[in-house]
XYZ file of C-alpha atoms in Angstrom:
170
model
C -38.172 -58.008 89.719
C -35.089 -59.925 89.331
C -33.236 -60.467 86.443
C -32.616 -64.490 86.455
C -29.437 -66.469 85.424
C -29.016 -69.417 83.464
C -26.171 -71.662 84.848
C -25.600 -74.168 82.164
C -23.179 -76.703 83.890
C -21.625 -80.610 82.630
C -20.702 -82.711 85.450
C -18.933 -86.025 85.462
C -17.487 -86.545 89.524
C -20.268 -83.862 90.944
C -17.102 -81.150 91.565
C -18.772 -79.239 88.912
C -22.397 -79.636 90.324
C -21.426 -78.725 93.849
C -19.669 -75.635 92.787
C -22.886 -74.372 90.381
C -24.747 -75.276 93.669
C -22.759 -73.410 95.636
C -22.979 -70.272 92.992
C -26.632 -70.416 93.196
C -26.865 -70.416 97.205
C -24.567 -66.976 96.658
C -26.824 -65.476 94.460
C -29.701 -65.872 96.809
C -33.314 -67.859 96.356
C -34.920 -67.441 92.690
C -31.888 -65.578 90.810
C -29.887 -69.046 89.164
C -31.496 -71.665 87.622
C -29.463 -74.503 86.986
C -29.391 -76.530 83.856
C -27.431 -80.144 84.058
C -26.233 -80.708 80.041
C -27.522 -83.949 79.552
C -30.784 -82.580 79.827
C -30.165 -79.357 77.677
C -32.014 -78.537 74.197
C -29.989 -75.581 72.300
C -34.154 -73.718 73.297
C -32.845 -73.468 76.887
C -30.512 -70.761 76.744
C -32.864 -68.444 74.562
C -34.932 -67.999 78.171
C -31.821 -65.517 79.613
C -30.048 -62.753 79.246
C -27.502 -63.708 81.820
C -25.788 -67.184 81.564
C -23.115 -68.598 83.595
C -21.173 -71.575 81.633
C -19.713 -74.155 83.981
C -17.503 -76.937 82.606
C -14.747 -78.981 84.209
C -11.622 -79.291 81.774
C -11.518 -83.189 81.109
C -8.279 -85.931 80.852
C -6.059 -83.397 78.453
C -7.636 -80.116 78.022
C -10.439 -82.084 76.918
C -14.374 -81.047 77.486
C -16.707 -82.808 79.508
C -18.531 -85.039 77.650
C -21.630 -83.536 77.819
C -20.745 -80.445 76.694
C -18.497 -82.351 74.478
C -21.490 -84.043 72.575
C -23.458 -80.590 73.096
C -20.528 -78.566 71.674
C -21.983 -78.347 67.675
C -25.330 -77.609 69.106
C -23.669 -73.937 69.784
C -24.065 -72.838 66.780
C -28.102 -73.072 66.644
C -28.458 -70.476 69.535
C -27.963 -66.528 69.031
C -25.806 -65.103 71.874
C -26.029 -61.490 71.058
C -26.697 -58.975 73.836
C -26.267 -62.203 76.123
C -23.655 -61.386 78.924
C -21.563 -65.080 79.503
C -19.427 -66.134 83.039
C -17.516 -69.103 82.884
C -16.131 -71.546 85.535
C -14.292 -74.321 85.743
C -12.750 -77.357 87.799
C -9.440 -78.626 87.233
C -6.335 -79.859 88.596
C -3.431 -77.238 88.517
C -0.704 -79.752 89.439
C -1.673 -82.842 87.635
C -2.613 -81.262 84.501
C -0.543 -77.993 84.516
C -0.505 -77.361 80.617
C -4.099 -77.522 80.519
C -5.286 -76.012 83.672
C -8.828 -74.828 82.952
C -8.650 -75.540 78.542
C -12.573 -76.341 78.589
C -13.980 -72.881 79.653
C -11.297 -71.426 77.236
C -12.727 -73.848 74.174
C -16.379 -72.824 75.401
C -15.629 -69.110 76.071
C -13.887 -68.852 72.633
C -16.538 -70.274 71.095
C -19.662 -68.596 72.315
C -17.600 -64.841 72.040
C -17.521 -66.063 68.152
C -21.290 -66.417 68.317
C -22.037 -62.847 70.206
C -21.425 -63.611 73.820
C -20.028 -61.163 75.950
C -18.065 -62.533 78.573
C -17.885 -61.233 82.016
C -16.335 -62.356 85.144
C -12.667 -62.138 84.621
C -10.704 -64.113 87.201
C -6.914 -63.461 88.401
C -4.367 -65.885 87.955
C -3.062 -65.084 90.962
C -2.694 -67.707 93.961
C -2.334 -70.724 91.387
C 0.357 -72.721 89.831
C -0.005 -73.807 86.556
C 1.982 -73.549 82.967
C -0.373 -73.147 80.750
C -4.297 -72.605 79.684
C -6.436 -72.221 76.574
C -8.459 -69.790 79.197
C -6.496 -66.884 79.812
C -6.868 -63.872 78.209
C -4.858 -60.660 78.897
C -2.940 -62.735 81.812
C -6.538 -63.617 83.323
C -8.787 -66.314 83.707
C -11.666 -66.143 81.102
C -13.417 -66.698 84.596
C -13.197 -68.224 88.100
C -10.974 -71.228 88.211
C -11.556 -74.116 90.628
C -9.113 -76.272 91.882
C -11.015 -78.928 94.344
C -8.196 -81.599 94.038
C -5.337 -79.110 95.367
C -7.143 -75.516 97.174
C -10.090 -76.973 98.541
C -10.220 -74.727 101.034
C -10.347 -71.434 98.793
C -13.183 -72.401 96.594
C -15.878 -71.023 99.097
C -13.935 -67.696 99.301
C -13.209 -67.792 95.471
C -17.686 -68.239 94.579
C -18.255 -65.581 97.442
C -15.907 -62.878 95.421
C -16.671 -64.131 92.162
C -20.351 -63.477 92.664
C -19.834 -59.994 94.443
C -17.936 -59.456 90.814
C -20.719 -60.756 88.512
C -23.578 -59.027 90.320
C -21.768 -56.036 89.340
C -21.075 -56.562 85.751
C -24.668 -58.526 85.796
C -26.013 -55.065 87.016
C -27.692 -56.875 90.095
C-alpha cells in the first residue's frame, strides 16, 4: 500500500491549482490528495505523513490570502516526523526581490513547528535578486514561474517529483 500525500495548496488566478494538479497527475492515481485552503481545518493535515505546501508569493512577498488568514492556525497542528515540500508561483522579473517569499514565510514557519522539509530546488535557470526562500543558495523547493518560463514548468513537476519520491521513500 501506498503511502498518500497531502498537497495543501491557496490559489487566487488558478496558476497555483493547475500546478498542484499537475503534481498529482505525476504522482500517479490515489498517491496526492489535494486540499484547496479555503476549505482547510488545522484537523486536515494530522491525516499524513507526507505534505506538499503550495502557495503563490502574493503583490510584495506577500502570502496568498488564504494561507494568509490560515497562517496562525499553524501553530495548532504538530509537524513532527512530518516530511514538508514546498512550491510556489511567482514572477521572477516583475517582482525580483521577492521571487518566491511565501513558501520561504511558510517553510520557515512549519520547520519551527517540526517539519522536515524536503525537495530542495536549484536556483539555477532563473533570474531574480532576491528571496525569503532560499536556503544554502537553493530554493526551499520547486519554483514556478508561469508569467515568464511557461514552457519549463512541465519539465520542472516531472523532475521535482522524480526528487520527492525519493526523499518521500516512494
Amino acid at each position: 500500500m501506498s503511502k498518500k500525500i497531502g498537497l495543501f495548496y491557496g490559489t487566487q488566478t488558478g496558476k497555483t491549482e493547475s500546478v498542484a494538479e499537475m503534481i498529482q497527475d505525476e504522482f500517479g492515481s490515489g498517491v496526492v490528495m489535494l486540499h484547496e485552503m479555503s476549505q482547510v481545518d488545522a484537523t486536515d493535515f494530522d491525516e499524513y505523513e507526507y505534505l506538499i505546501v503550495g502557495c503563490p508569493t502574493w503583490n510584495i512577498g506577500e502570502l496568498q490570502s488564504d494561507w494568509e488568514g490560515f497562517f496562525p492556525e499553524l501553530d495548532n497542528i504538530d509537524f513532527t516526523n512530518k516530511l514538508v515540500a514546498y512550491f510556489g508561483t511567482g514572477d521572477q522579473i516583475g517582482y525580483a526581490d521577492n521571487f518566491q517569499d511565501a513558501i520561504g514565510i511558510l517553510e520557515e514557519k512549519i520547520s519551527e513547528l517540526g517539519g522536515k522539509t524536503v525537495g530542495y530546488w536549484s536556483t539555477s535557470g532563473y533570474d531574480f535578486n532576491e528571496s525569503k526562500a532560499l536556503r544554502n543558495d537553493k530554493f526551499v523547493g520547486l519554483a514556478i514561474d508561469e508569467d515568464n518560463q511557461p514552457e519549463l514548468t512541465a519539465e520542472r513537476v516531472k523532475a521535482w517529483v522524480a526528487q520527492l519520491k525519493k526523499e518521500f521513500g516512494l
